[in-house]
Each structure stands twice: as structure tokens, then as C-alpha cells.
Amino acid sequence: MQRPFTVMLIIPTGIGAAIGGYAGDALPVARAISAVCDRLITHPNVMNGAQLYWPLANVWYVEGYGLDQFAAGHWGLRPVHGQRIGLLLDQGIEVDLRIRHLQVADAARATLGLSLTDAVVTDQPLGITLKTAASGVTWGTIEHPDSLLRGARRLIEQEQATAIAVVTRFPDNVASAVLADYRHGQGVDTLAGAEAVISHLIVREFQIPCAHAPALAPLPLDPDLSPRSAAEELGYTFLPCVLAGLSRAPQFVTDSSLTDVVKRSAVDAVIVPESACGGSAILNLSQTQTALITVAENQTTLAVTPKHLHLSAVRARSYSEAIGILVALREGLDPQSLTPNIRPIQVRP
Amino acid sequence: VDTIAADACKTEWVILTLPYDHPEPPQPELIEAFLRQWGEPLRWAITHVSEQGLEIEAVVFRMMDR
């Protein structure tokens, strides 16, 4: 019996990825890849489309910090039948918007049958500050991370939550030109970097699955909205996809002696935008036998390629080509054998 | 439950350059060790490669007594 063919798909958030830089617009890529592998490990930025989502039985929804720890060989992943999700709401969310999000959680229980604990509101407004660096990458900081951590701890210790969905009030004062670009499928998601920091902090501290949804005031109608951004304009909440993703997210396992745990050595291939190879997961997996496949077409604000970092990679022009390379690897073929240029074998001195 | 006191910690964005002039891939553990001079790295990325080295952007988490 062959071992499960396992693929990791990474599209970092907040770097303006042409595919995956908007509102769940890499989900079709994940669906296609999941059809040619036994197990796809990917992260919320790929799977989350606000009120749109597409559960797939062989896709593992792993938060970015946990993904980095997994790729570094520090943590393992263990599948679960279901998670008990705790909803953590920022005190900075207005009452009406808070009620809306509680109703989303109730809808997820009643309509999808998900398991949720009672919700907790942070004891202070979290105070999110957004930042766009000269590189074009978006970041964010939290004014009261202690309040975020106290709220998460209450959910885990008092409500027995095994996963956490965080909803944070984000500033409405994003520059109008930047917001307009994003809604038109250009530029960088200004919220994304801060969202990542929020969930990374909780995962780092508690080693449980976590994902974030921003709370924002609804935007006025834009008739020229890009299809890539449209999923975030269906309503007043981005929470449904987060609850669906977390509901079956694998557990993080930090005890390396446990069995029944998937470790990084199980990953056969990792796919990443060609210009975004300077992250923790890619650099760690480059030290292993995992095949690195880069996708040129998915351009980002960065220019950090395998060539710059002396990484060995298989270059694909598009995700369609990357999927062909995956099929070759799955079948034990050298991807080079599918091209007209095969270098003759040399005799080493 | 309330083991982390109010305002006991902070998150901070940092940008720095790490010398890099050899034909081997960068070592992520070295980058994280470098970042720990400012705090525990939550999210980081190499955002530019130049003759000066690797430009690294990060958000770090730090307890205020550090």
C-alpha cells in the first residue's frame, strides 16, 4: 500500500497575491489540487471566502503559525471528527454588530450542526492598528494582546473550547484609494496582515486551531466590484467560512512521541507563488525531501524567488501546470520527463 | 484565568537586515533567533534580497518586562 500523497498549498496573506490575495479566490485552486492528492494541507487565507466556503474531506485547515511549526518539524497534526469552537468577540465591536455575529454562530449550529461554546467578549477593545510596509506587505499590531489572550484562555478553560474563532473590530478608515483598489481586484488586502497576527498569537500561546474574521461596517454598493473581491460583500460578516473551516481543523500535537500524528516528513510537495519563497514554512521544508513547486503566474508584491534564496524548485507557469506536476510526482514520474528537454545522464568523476 | 496582566505585553512591527552572502538557502532558525532580540516572532517574511543581505519584516510579541 502506498502512503497518502500529501500536498501543502501556501499563498501567504497580505502580499497582494494575484490569486488568493482577495476574498477566498484561491479556493478553486485548492479544490482542483485536492482532487489529485490524498491530503491537502492549507491555511485559512486559501479556504476562507467570507460567507462562501467549500468543505472538502481531504483538506486540512491549518492556521499559519501552526503551519510554520508543522513545516519546521516542531508540531504534528492529528485529524479530528469535530472541534468545539469558542467564539471570541472584540469588545470594540458595536452592540448591533456583536448581535449579528452571535446570530451567525447560532445559524452555524442550527443549519450546519456545528458545535460551539458560549461566546466570550474581550475585557478591553483590542485596538487593531494596520500597517503597509514599503515592500507592499500588510501588517498589523494589537494594542491589547493581553486581553486577546485572557479571552482565549477563558474559552479554553471555562467553556472547554478546542478551537477558537476570533472576530475583531477593524478600523473603517482605510484609505479610500487603497480600499477601492482592493474591491476592484488590485493591490493588497490591508486587513490581512493584522488578521494573521491575531490568530498567530493565539495559536502560539495555546496550540489549538484558530482563525479570524474581521468585523466591519458595511460598504456602500460598488457596481464595478471585482469577482475576486465579491465574496466579502455578500453581507455584514466574514465568520461563516471560519466556523466551517475550524469545525474539522486538525489538532496540533507537540508531543513527538505520540503515534497517529502526521509529521512534516509526510509532505510530498509544497506549492507557493514564485515570488514569495521567503517565509518560514518554505525555508523549513526546503531542508527536507519535500518537492518545492513555484507558480510564476501568481504574482505578488514581493520578488523573493528560489533563485534569490538558492532553493531547489520545480517551476510551473500556472496552477494548471503545477497540478500536472503533482500528478507526475504522485505517479512516480520525473516531471522533467514530460518536457522536450531531458538532460543526458552524466558520469560523475 | 487572568494570568496575563493588563498591558503586560505588546506586539511590534520590526524591519531589519540580516547579512547573507553565501550560496546556501537561509536558515529559518537563524532568522528567528535574530528576531528574538526584539521579541517572539509571530509572523515574518524575507521581503527583499540585496547585496546588503536579507530584508526581513516581522511582527513580534514581547512581554513588557523584557
mmCIF file of C-alpha atoms in Angstrom:
data_model
loop_
_atom_site.group_PDB
_atom_site.id
_atom_site.type_symbol
_atom_site.label_atom_id
_atom_site.label_comp_id
_atom_site.label_asym_id
_atom_site.label_seq_id
_atom_site.Cartn_x
_atom_site.Cartn_y
_atom_site.Cartn_z
ATOM 1 C CA MET A 1 0.000 0.000 0.000
ATOM 2 C CA GLN A 2 1.314 3.453 -0.904
ATOM 3 C CA ARG A 3 1.434 6.203 1.668
ATOM 4 C CA PRO A 4 -1.060 9.075 1.221
ATOM 5 C CA PHE A 5 0.160 11.600 -1.356
ATOM 6 C CA THR A 6 0.255 14.780 0.695
ATOM 7 C CA VAL A 7 0.481 18.304 -0.699
ATOM 8 C CA MET A 8 0.785 21.639 1.061
ATOM 9 C CA LEU A 9 -0.601 24.756 -0.638
ATOM 10 C CA ILE A 10 0.675 28.092 0.650
ATOM 11 C CA ILE A 11 -0.481 31.507 -0.541
ATOM 12 C CA PRO A 12 0.686 33.999 2.087
ATOM 13 C CA THR A 13 -1.848 36.610 3.071
ATOM 14 C CA GLY A 14 -1.311 40.363 2.777
ATOM 15 C CA ILE A 15 1.195 40.240 -0.101
ATOM 16 C CA GLY A 16 -1.180 41.085 -2.938
ATOM 17 C CA ALA A 17 -1.199 37.613 -4.486
ATOM 18 C CA ALA A 18 -2.964 37.803 -7.858
ATOM 19 C CA ILE A 19 -4.705 34.549 -6.936
ATOM 20 C CA GLY A 20 -5.517 34.231 -3.248
ATOM 21 C CA GLY A 21 -4.938 37.853 -2.343
ATOM 22 C CA TYR A 22 -8.616 38.742 -2.219
ATOM 23 C CA ALA A 23 -11.786 37.089 -0.929
ATOM 24 C CA GLY A 24 -11.215 33.349 -0.887
ATOM 25 C CA ASP A 25 -10.206 33.491 -4.523
ATOM 26 C CA ALA A 26 -7.705 30.643 -4.196
ATOM 27 C CA LEU A 27 -10.448 28.224 -3.209
ATOM 28 C CA PRO A 28 -10.834 26.926 -6.788
ATOM 29 C CA VAL A 29 -7.100 26.164 -6.789
ATOM 30 C CA ALA A 30 -7.464 24.229 -3.528
ATOM 31 C CA ARG A 31 -10.449 22.316 -4.904
ATOM 32 C CA ALA A 32 -8.518 21.342 -8.024
ATOM 33 C CA ILE A 33 -5.389 20.295 -6.118
ATOM 34 C CA SER A 34 -7.413 18.313 -3.601
ATOM 35 C CA ALA A 35 -8.682 16.208 -6.492
ATOM 36 C CA VAL A 36 -5.185 14.968 -7.378
ATOM 37 C CA CYS A 37 -3.827 14.277 -3.904
ATOM 38 C CA ASP A 38 -4.883 12.206 -0.919
ATOM 39 C CA ARG A 39 -4.403 15.008 1.570
ATOM 40 C CA LEU A 40 -4.089 18.763 1.081
ATOM 41 C CA ILE A 41 -2.766 20.839 3.954
ATOM 42 C CA THR A 42 -3.513 24.521 3.552
ATOM 43 C CA HIS A 43 -4.450 27.583 5.565
ATOM 44 C CA PRO A 44 -7.420 29.894 6.163
ATOM 45 C CA ASN A 45 -6.358 32.510 3.595
ATOM 46 C CA VAL A 46 -6.811 29.882 0.899
ATOM 47 C CA MET A 47 -10.086 28.445 2.149
ATOM 48 C CA ASN A 48 -11.957 31.456 3.566
ATOM 49 C CA GLY A 49 -14.423 33.244 1.298
ATOM 50 C CA ALA A 50 -16.372 35.182 3.930
ATOM 51 C CA GLN A 51 -19.869 33.696 3.612
ATOM 52 C CA LEU A 52 -18.659 31.287 0.914
ATOM 53 C CA TYR A 53 -16.732 28.105 1.693
ATOM 54 C CA TRP A 54 -16.397 24.605 0.297
ATOM 55 C CA PRO A 55 -15.675 21.848 2.795
ATOM 56 C CA LEU A 56 -13.519 19.088 1.373
ATOM 57 C CA ALA A 57 -12.939 15.877 3.273
ATOM 58 C CA ASN A 58 -9.253 15.615 2.372
ATOM 59 C CA VAL A 59 -8.340 19.254 3.034
ATOM 60 C CA TRP A 60 -6.761 20.100 6.375
ATOM 61 C CA TYR A 61 -7.388 23.668 7.521
ATOM 62 C CA VAL A 62 -4.272 24.728 9.424
ATOM 63 C CA GLU A 63 -3.661 28.226 10.757
ATOM 64 C CA GLY A 64 -0.475 29.889 9.502
ATOM 65 C CA TYR A 65 1.573 29.844 12.706
ATOM 66 C CA GLY A 66 0.700 26.182 13.191
ATOM 67 C CA LEU A 67 1.582 25.531 9.559
ATOM 68 C CA ASP A 68 5.005 27.094 10.135
ATOM 69 C CA GLN A 69 5.570 24.986 13.265
ATOM 70 C CA PHE A 70 4.484 21.868 11.364
ATOM 71 C CA ALA A 71 6.850 22.677 8.499
ATOM 72 C CA ALA A 72 9.660 23.249 10.991
ATOM 73 C CA GLY A 73 9.087 19.769 12.413
ATOM 74 C CA HIS A 74 8.138 21.120 15.831
ATOM 75 C CA TRP A 75 4.452 20.186 15.751
ATOM 76 C CA GLY A 76 2.447 17.365 14.241
ATOM 77 C CA LEU A 77 -1.150 17.287 13.017
ATOM 78 C CA ARG A 78 -3.827 14.881 14.146
ATOM 79 C CA PRO A 79 -7.208 14.702 12.367
ATOM 80 C CA VAL A 80 -10.380 15.002 14.437
ATOM 81 C CA HIS A 81 -14.037 14.203 13.880
ATOM 82 C CA GLY A 82 -15.042 17.645 15.070
ATOM 83 C CA GLN A 83 -13.939 20.671 17.053
ATOM 84 C CA ARG A 84 -15.830 22.531 19.765
ATOM 85 C CA ILE A 85 -15.447 26.122 18.637
ATOM 86 C CA GLY A 86 -15.267 29.022 21.036
ATOM 87 C CA LEU A 87 -16.279 32.418 19.666
ATOM 88 C CA LEU A 88 -14.158 35.302 20.919
ATOM 89 C CA LEU A 89 -15.566 38.762 20.218
ATOM 90 C CA ASP A 90 -13.619 42.008 20.468
ATOM 91 C CA GLN A 91 -15.145 44.433 22.979
ATOM 92 C CA GLY A 92 -14.605 47.088 20.329
ATOM 93 C CA ILE A 93 -17.439 45.654 18.211
ATOM 94 C CA GLU A 94 -20.631 47.712 18.381
ATOM 95 C CA VAL A 95 -23.666 46.053 20.002
ATOM 96 C CA ASP A 96 -25.604 45.578 16.754
ATOM 97 C CA LEU A 97 -22.611 44.047 15.001
ATOM 98 C CA ARG A 98 -21.972 41.804 18.008
ATOM 99 C CA ILE A 99 -25.524 40.503 17.874
ATOM 100 C CA ARG A 100 -25.161 39.857 14.158
ATOM 101 C CA HIS A 101 -22.102 37.697 14.813
ATOM 102 C CA LEU A 102 -23.812 35.799 17.620
ATOM 103 C CA GLN A 103 -26.607 35.072 15.163
ATOM 104 C CA VAL A 104 -24.039 33.751 12.656
ATOM 105 C CA ALA A 105 -22.810 31.382 15.355
ATOM 106 C CA ASP A 106 -26.364 30.262 16.113
ATOM 107 C CA ALA A 107 -27.001 29.760 12.396
ATOM 108 C CA ALA A 108 -23.876 27.607 12.128
ATOM 109 C CA ARG A 109 -25.193 25.463 14.988
ATOM 110 C CA ALA A 110 -28.739 25.181 13.683
ATOM 111 C CA THR A 111 -28.083 24.949 9.948
ATOM 112 C CA LEU A 112 -24.685 23.246 9.749
ATOM 113 C CA GLY A 113 -24.828 21.346 13.043
ATOM 114 C CA LEU A 114 -21.511 22.755 14.239
ATOM 115 C CA SER A 115 -20.501 22.571 17.899
ATOM 116 C CA LEU A 116 -19.916 25.947 19.530
ATOM 117 C CA THR A 117 -19.408 27.037 23.126
ATOM 118 C CA ASP A 118 -20.959 30.137 24.632
ATOM 119 C CA ALA A 119 -19.150 33.235 23.406
ATOM 120 C CA VAL A 120 -16.707 35.441 25.298
ATOM 121 C CA VAL A 121 -16.171 39.179 24.840
ATOM 122 C CA THR A 122 -12.658 40.506 25.479
ATOM 123 C CA ASP A 123 -12.285 42.617 28.623
ATOM 124 C CA GLN A 124 -10.850 45.527 26.588
ATOM 125 C CA PRO A 125 -11.202 46.714 22.990
ATOM 126 C CA LEU A 126 -8.293 45.013 21.226
ATOM 127 C CA GLY A 127 -7.238 48.127 19.298
ATOM 128 C CA ILE A 128 -6.015 46.942 15.902
ATOM 129 C CA THR A 129 -3.534 49.122 14.028
ATOM 130 C CA LEU A 130 -2.956 48.442 10.340
ATOM 131 C CA LYS A 131 0.343 48.975 8.548
ATOM 132 C CA THR A 132 1.511 48.689 4.970
ATOM 133 C CA ALA A 133 5.288 48.432 4.619
ATOM 134 C CA ALA A 134 7.352 49.836 1.764
ATOM 135 C CA SER A 135 7.577 46.269 0.448
ATOM 136 C CA GLY A 136 3.819 46.368 -0.080
ATOM 137 C CA VAL A 137 3.224 43.714 2.570
ATOM 138 C CA THR A 138 0.474 44.488 5.061
ATOM 139 C CA TRP A 139 0.947 44.001 8.773
ATOM 140 C CA GLY A 140 -0.864 44.857 11.939
ATOM 141 C CA THR A 141 -0.366 45.173 15.647
ATOM 142 C CA ILE A 142 -2.687 44.694 18.614
ATOM 143 C CA GLU A 143 -2.828 47.361 21.305
ATOM 144 C CA HIS A 144 -4.077 44.918 23.965
ATOM 145 C CA PRO A 145 -2.791 41.424 23.156
ATOM 146 C CA ASP A 146 -3.140 40.552 26.849
ATOM 147 C CA SER A 147 -6.916 40.979 26.566
ATOM 148 C CA LEU A 148 -6.992 38.743 23.493
ATOM 149 C CA LEU A 149 -5.091 36.032 25.367
ATOM 150 C CA ARG A 150 -7.262 36.304 28.503
ATOM 151 C CA GLY A 151 -10.383 35.908 26.379
ATOM 152 C CA ALA A 152 -8.986 32.866 24.597
ATOM 153 C CA ARG A 153 -7.943 31.309 27.896
ATOM 154 C CA ARG A 154 -11.469 31.737 29.269
ATOM 155 C CA LEU A 155 -12.894 29.937 26.254
ATOM 156 C CA ILE A 156 -10.470 27.049 26.662
ATOM 157 C CA GLU A 157 -10.575 26.676 30.442
ATOM 158 C CA GLN A 158 -14.161 27.644 31.273
ATOM 159 C CA GLU A 159 -16.020 26.729 28.079
ATOM 160 C CA GLN A 160 -13.849 23.761 27.030
ATOM 161 C CA ALA A 161 -13.335 25.162 23.553
ATOM 162 C CA THR A 162 -10.950 23.121 21.400
ATOM 163 C CA ALA A 163 -10.700 25.724 18.620
ATOM 164 C CA ILE A 164 -11.189 29.482 18.594
ATOM 165 C CA ALA A 165 -12.866 31.809 16.110
ATOM 166 C CA VAL A 166 -11.930 35.441 16.747
ATOM 167 C CA VAL A 167 -13.905 38.403 15.492
ATOM 168 C CA THR A 168 -12.145 41.738 15.818
ATOM 169 C CA ARG A 169 -13.328 45.246 15.088
ATOM 170 C CA PHE A 170 -11.106 46.624 12.360
ATOM 171 C CA PRO A 171 -10.653 50.319 11.581
ATOM 172 C CA ASP A 172 -13.025 51.764 8.987
ATOM 173 C CA ASN A 173 -10.568 54.481 7.998
ATOM 174 C CA VAL A 174 -8.660 52.527 5.357
ATOM 175 C CA ALA A 175 -7.562 54.982 2.665
ATOM 176 C CA SER A 176 -10.311 55.179 0.075
ATOM 177 C CA ALA A 177 -7.957 54.627 -2.878
ATOM 178 C CA VAL A 178 -6.487 51.506 -1.259
ATOM 179 C CA LEU A 179 -9.921 50.122 -0.464
ATOM 180 C CA ALA A 180 -11.169 50.910 -3.972
ATOM 181 C CA ASP A 181 -8.187 49.062 -5.480
ATOM 182 C CA TYR A 182 -8.903 46.016 -3.323
ATOM 183 C CA ARG A 183 -12.586 45.996 -4.242
ATOM 184 C CA HIS A 184 -11.550 46.178 -7.895
ATOM 185 C CA GLY A 185 -9.207 43.183 -7.584
ATOM 186 C CA GLN A 186 -5.956 45.144 -7.380
ATOM 187 C CA GLY A 187 -3.451 45.989 -4.673
ATOM 188 C CA VAL A 188 -3.083 44.384 -1.277
ATOM 189 C CA ASP A 189 -5.627 43.394 1.366
ATOM 190 C CA THR A 190 -4.903 45.941 4.093
ATOM 191 C CA LEU A 191 -6.574 43.854 6.805
ATOM 192 C CA ALA A 192 -4.848 40.580 6.062
ATOM 193 C CA GLY A 193 -1.569 41.137 7.865
ATOM 194 C CA ALA A 194 -3.273 42.090 11.101
ATOM 195 C CA GLU A 195 -5.646 39.143 10.877
ATOM 196 C CA ALA A 196 -2.689 36.797 10.659
ATOM 197 C CA VAL A 197 -1.019 38.315 13.719
ATOM 198 C CA ILE A 198 -4.182 37.864 15.817
ATOM 199 C CA SER A 199 -4.587 34.175 15.061
ATOM 200 C CA HIS A 200 -0.838 33.524 15.200
ATOM 201 C CA LEU A 201 -0.698 34.866 18.755
ATOM 202 C CA ILE A 202 -3.487 32.588 19.960
ATOM 203 C CA VAL A 203 -2.053 29.523 18.234
ATOM 204 C CA ARG A 204 1.410 30.242 19.572
ATOM 205 C CA GLU A 205 0.125 30.576 23.140
ATOM 206 C CA PHE A 206 -2.434 27.749 23.262
ATOM 207 C CA GLN A 207 -1.510 25.359 20.389
ATOM 208 C CA ILE A 208 -5.132 24.991 19.252
ATOM 209 C CA PRO A 209 -6.737 25.773 15.891
ATOM 210 C CA CYS A 210 -7.758 29.393 15.446
ATOM 211 C CA ALA A 211 -8.927 31.646 12.641
ATOM 212 C CA HIS A 212 -10.001 35.246 12.410
ATOM 213 C CA ALA A 213 -12.854 37.175 10.828
ATOM 214 C CA PRO A 214 -12.883 40.973 10.786
ATOM 215 C CA ALA A 215 -15.941 42.963 11.834
ATOM 216 C CA LEU A 216 -16.518 45.988 9.649
ATOM 217 C CA ALA A 217 -19.250 48.417 8.850
ATOM 218 C CA PRO A 218 -20.950 47.511 5.552
ATOM 219 C CA LEU A 219 -19.598 49.303 2.483
ATOM 220 C CA PRO A 220 -21.701 51.253 0.002
ATOM 221 C CA LEU A 221 -22.626 49.432 -3.189
ATOM 222 C CA ASP A 222 -19.903 49.358 -5.859
ATOM 223 C CA PRO A 223 -21.223 48.285 -9.264
ATOM 224 C CA ASP A 224 -17.659 47.692 -10.531
ATOM 225 C CA LEU A 225 -16.699 45.179 -7.868
ATOM 226 C CA SER A 226 -14.135 42.548 -8.905
ATOM 227 C CA PRO A 227 -15.329 38.934 -8.811
ATOM 228 C CA ARG A 228 -12.184 38.166 -6.754
ATOM 229 C CA SER A 229 -13.364 40.520 -4.001
ATOM 230 C CA ALA A 230 -17.093 39.907 -4.255
ATOM 231 C CA ALA A 231 -17.374 37.206 -1.586
ATOM 232 C CA GLU A 232 -16.734 39.796 1.126
ATOM 233 C CA GLU A 233 -19.686 41.937 0.040
ATOM 234 C CA LEU A 234 -22.460 39.393 0.487
ATOM 235 C CA GLY A 235 -23.363 40.621 3.933
ATOM 236 C CA TYR A 236 -22.124 42.000 7.229
ATOM 237 C CA THR A 237 -19.990 39.091 8.373
ATOM 238 C CA PHE A 238 -16.971 37.046 7.272
ATOM 239 C CA LEU A 239 -17.486 34.480 10.035
ATOM 240 C CA PRO A 240 -19.268 31.535 8.310
ATOM 241 C CA CYS A 241 -16.182 30.279 6.445
ATOM 242 C CA VAL A 242 -14.107 30.463 9.628
ATOM 243 C CA LEU A 243 -16.572 28.351 11.597
ATOM 244 C CA ALA A 244 -16.835 25.822 8.781
ATOM 245 C CA GLY A 245 -13.052 25.582 8.449
ATOM 246 C CA LEU A 246 -12.362 25.279 12.159
ATOM 247 C CA SER A 247 -15.086 22.679 12.669
ATOM 248 C CA ARG A 248 -12.803 19.935 11.361
ATOM 249 C CA ALA A 249 -9.380 21.529 11.644
ATOM 250 C CA PRO A 250 -6.714 19.059 12.805
ATOM 251 C CA GLN A 251 -5.301 19.274 16.304
ATOM 252 C CA PHE A 252 -1.752 20.438 16.863
ATOM 253 C CA VAL A 253 0.387 17.841 18.599
ATOM 254 C CA THR A 254 3.552 18.981 20.320
ATOM 255 C CA ASP A 255 4.487 15.599 21.825
ATOM 256 C CA SER A 256 6.647 13.944 19.172
ATOM 257 C CA SER A 257 6.369 10.532 20.853
ATOM 258 C CA LEU A 258 2.647 10.188 20.061
ATOM 259 C CA THR A 259 1.526 7.942 17.215
ATOM 260 C CA ASP A 260 -1.329 8.611 14.800
ATOM 261 C CA VAL A 261 0.183 12.005 14.080
ATOM 262 C CA VAL A 262 1.060 13.394 10.652
ATOM 263 C CA LYS A 263 4.504 14.939 10.617
ATOM 264 C CA ARG A 264 6.251 17.124 8.060
ATOM 265 C CA SER A 265 8.028 14.110 6.580
ATOM 266 C CA ALA A 266 4.621 13.127 5.150
ATOM 267 C CA VAL A 267 4.529 16.186 2.872
ATOM 268 C CA ASP A 268 5.429 15.180 -0.682
ATOM 269 C CA ALA A 269 5.142 18.601 -2.313
ATOM 270 C CA VAL A 270 4.549 22.226 -1.394
ATOM 271 C CA ILE A 271 3.203 24.837 -3.816
ATOM 272 C CA VAL A 272 3.855 28.556 -3.377
ATOM 273 C CA PRO A 273 3.845 31.720 -5.509
ATOM 274 C CA GLU A 274 7.263 32.016 -7.152
ATOM 275 C CA SER A 275 7.935 35.493 -5.741
ATOM 276 C CA ALA A 276 7.027 34.607 -2.131
ATOM 277 C CA CYS A 277 9.564 31.968 -1.113
ATOM 278 C CA GLY A 278 10.967 33.828 1.892
ATOM 279 C CA GLY A 279 8.595 32.555 4.550
ATOM 280 C CA SER A 280 9.206 30.197 7.421
ATOM 281 C CA ALA A 281 7.335 27.181 6.039
ATOM 282 C CA ILE A 282 9.045 27.210 2.640
ATOM 283 C CA LEU A 283 12.532 27.695 4.081
ATOM 284 C CA ASN A 284 11.977 24.876 6.562
ATOM 285 C CA LEU A 285 10.545 22.461 4.006
ATOM 286 C CA SER A 286 13.424 23.275 1.644
ATOM 287 C CA GLN A 287 15.640 21.425 4.127
ATOM 288 C CA THR A 288 13.629 18.208 3.617
ATOM 289 C CA GLN A 289 12.793 15.832 0.763
ATOM 290 C CA THR A 290 9.581 17.764 0.002
ATOM 291 C CA ALA A 291 9.368 18.940 -3.624
ATOM 292 C CA LEU A 292 9.027 22.712 -3.922
ATOM 293 C CA ILE A 293 6.773 23.800 -6.805
ATOM 294 C CA THR A 294 6.585 27.509 -7.562
ATOM 295 C CA VAL A 295 3.866 29.212 -9.584
ATOM 296 C CA ALA A 296 5.037 32.157 -11.682
ATOM 297 C CA GLU A 297 1.613 33.384 -12.716
ATOM 298 C CA ASN A 298 0.541 34.100 -9.155
ATOM 299 C CA GLN A 299 2.439 37.354 -8.816
ATOM 300 C CA THR A 300 2.743 39.223 -5.519
ATOM 301 C CA THR A 301 4.238 42.497 -4.297
ATOM 302 C CA LEU A 302 7.444 40.603 -3.460
ATOM 303 C CA ALA A 303 10.368 39.411 -5.579
ATOM 304 C CA VAL A 304 11.879 36.733 -3.355
ATOM 305 C CA THR A 305 12.314 33.775 -5.672
ATOM 306 C CA PRO A 306 14.041 30.382 -5.327
ATOM 307 C CA LYS A 307 16.936 31.812 -7.331
ATOM 308 C CA HIS A 308 17.441 34.638 -4.801
ATOM 309 C CA LEU A 309 17.478 32.163 -1.912
ATOM 310 C CA HIS A 310 19.363 29.289 -3.595
ATOM 311 C CA LEU A 311 16.381 26.968 -3.261
ATOM 312 C CA SER A 312 15.859 23.961 -5.491
ATOM 313 C CA ALA A 313 12.405 24.222 -7.078
ATOM 314 C CA VAL A 314 10.267 22.987 -9.932
ATOM 315 C CA ARG A 315 8.864 25.988 -11.772
ATOM 316 C CA ALA A 316 5.290 25.999 -13.038
ATOM 317 C CA ARG A 317 3.835 28.838 -15.058
ATOM 318 C CA SER A 318 0.337 28.347 -13.675
ATOM 319 C CA TYR A 319 -1.594 26.322 -11.119
ATOM 320 C CA SER A 320 -2.871 24.194 -14.002
ATOM 321 C CA GLU A 321 0.737 23.278 -14.794
ATOM 322 C CA ALA A 322 1.510 22.752 -11.101
ATOM 323 C CA ILE A 323 -1.355 20.271 -10.909
ATOM 324 C CA GLY A 324 0.164 18.360 -13.813
ATOM 325 C CA ILE A 325 3.496 18.273 -11.979
ATOM 326 C CA LEU A 326 1.717 16.951 -8.880
ATOM 327 C CA VAL A 327 0.141 14.149 -10.896
ATOM 328 C CA ALA A 328 3.571 13.240 -12.251
ATOM 329 C CA LEU A 329 5.050 13.159 -8.749
ATOM 330 C CA ARG A 330 2.111 11.153 -7.446
ATOM 331 C CA GLU A 331 2.697 8.559 -10.167
ATOM 332 C CA GLY A 332 6.429 8.429 -9.533
ATOM 333 C CA LEU A 333 7.381 10.263 -12.731
ATOM 334 C CA ASP A 334 10.176 12.776 -13.053
ATOM 335 C CA PRO A 335 8.352 15.980 -14.135
ATOM 336 C CA GLN A 336 11.272 16.675 -16.461
ATOM 337 C CA SER A 337 10.274 13.594 -18.486
ATOM 338 C CA LEU A 338 7.124 15.439 -19.577
ATOM 339 C CA THR A 339 9.153 18.152 -21.288
ATOM 340 C CA PRO A 340 11.072 18.036 -24.586
ATOM 341 C CA ASN A 341 14.369 18.811 -22.866
ATOM 342 C CA ILE A 342 15.877 15.902 -20.955
ATOM 343 C CA ARG A 343 19.485 16.326 -19.947
ATOM 344 C CA PRO A 344 21.626 13.241 -20.657
ATOM 345 C CA ILE A 345 22.911 11.371 -17.623
ATOM 346 C CA GLN A 346 26.467 12.377 -16.754
ATOM 347 C CA VAL A 347 29.157 10.219 -15.198
ATOM 348 C CA ARG A 348 30.447 11.777 -12.016
ATOM 349 C CA PRO A 349 34.238 11.827 -11.733
ATOM 350 C CA VAL B 1 -7.747 32.525 34.144
ATOM 351 C CA ASP B 2 -6.380 36.043 34.196
ATOM 352 C CA THR B 3 -2.728 35.078 34.327
ATOM 353 C CA ILE B 4 -1.634 37.726 31.853
ATOM 354 C CA ALA B 5 -1.925 41.117 33.461
ATOM 355 C CA ALA B 6 -3.320 44.100 31.614
ATOM 356 C CA ASP B 7 -0.736 45.803 29.417
ATOM 357 C CA ALA B 8 1.863 43.178 30.337
ATOM 358 C CA CYS B 9 2.762 42.535 26.727
ATOM 359 C CA LYS B 10 2.817 44.182 23.329
ATOM 360 C CA THR B 11 3.089 43.427 19.648
ATOM 361 C CA GLU B 12 5.501 45.366 17.499
ATOM 362 C CA TRP B 13 6.370 45.556 13.801
ATOM 363 C CA VAL B 14 10.077 45.459 13.019
ATOM 364 C CA ILE B 15 12.190 45.622 9.875
ATOM 365 C CA LEU B 16 15.821 44.652 9.810
ATOM 366 C CA THR B 17 18.583 43.398 7.550
ATOM 367 C CA LEU B 18 20.417 40.137 8.120
ATOM 368 C CA PRO B 19 23.738 39.707 6.301
ATOM 369 C CA TYR B 20 23.547 36.978 3.652
ATOM 370 C CA ASP B 21 26.334 36.347 1.207
ATOM 371 C CA HIS B 22 26.710 32.621 0.714
ATOM 372 C CA PRO B 23 25.192 30.219 -1.834
ATOM 373 C CA GLU B 24 23.085 28.254 0.631
ATOM 374 C CA PRO B 25 19.420 28.765 1.481
ATOM 375 C CA PRO B 26 18.810 30.994 4.518
ATOM 376 C CA GLN B 27 18.338 29.140 7.778
ATOM 377 C CA PRO B 28 14.911 29.967 9.259
ATOM 378 C CA GLU B 29 16.049 29.093 12.762
ATOM 379 C CA LEU B 30 18.822 31.697 12.493
ATOM 380 C CA ILE B 31 16.351 34.306 11.289
ATOM 381 C CA GLU B 32 14.057 33.575 14.239
ATOM 382 C CA ALA B 33 16.955 33.680 16.680
ATOM 383 C CA PHE B 34 17.881 37.078 15.226
ATOM 384 C CA LEU B 35 14.294 38.311 15.615
ATOM 385 C CA ARG B 36 14.168 37.175 19.247
ATOM 386 C CA GLN B 37 16.370 40.141 20.115
ATOM 387 C CA TRP B 38 13.128 42.139 19.670
ATOM 388 C CA GLY B 39 10.582 39.564 20.802
ATOM 389 C CA GLU B 40 8.963 36.263 19.893
ATOM 390 C CA PRO B 41 8.321 36.283 16.141
ATOM 391 C CA LEU B 42 4.633 35.824 15.347
ATOM 392 C CA ARG B 43 4.827 36.413 11.606
ATOM 393 C CA TRP B 44 7.847 37.145 9.476
ATOM 394 C CA ALA B 45 8.992 37.087 5.889
ATOM 395 C CA ILE B 46 12.026 37.895 3.809
ATOM 396 C CA THR B 47 10.702 40.803 1.786
ATOM 397 C CA HIS B 48 13.791 41.748 -0.218
ATOM 398 C CA VAL B 49 17.172 40.260 -1.084
ATOM 399 C CA SER B 50 20.031 42.613 -1.896
ATOM 400 C CA GLU B 51 23.820 42.855 -1.677
ATOM 401 C CA GLN B 52 23.364 44.088 1.886
ATOM 402 C CA GLY B 53 21.558 40.914 2.866
ATOM 403 C CA LEU B 54 18.048 39.743 3.627
ATOM 404 C CA GLU B 55 15.471 42.368 4.478
ATOM 405 C CA ILE B 56 13.133 40.837 6.996
ATOM 406 C CA GLU B 57 9.831 42.230 8.186
ATOM 407 C CA ALA B 58 8.131 40.789 11.244
ATOM 408 C CA VAL B 59 5.617 41.312 13.998
ATOM 409 C CA VAL B 60 6.996 40.213 17.344
ATOM 410 C CA PHE B 61 5.311 39.617 20.679
ATOM 411 C CA ARG B 62 7.065 40.831 23.779
ATOM 412 C CA MET B 63 6.415 40.788 27.498
ATOM 413 C CA MET B 64 6.951 44.289 28.861
ATOM 414 C CA ASP B 65 9.491 43.229 31.498
ATOM 415 C CA ARG B 66 11.945 42.248 28.745
#
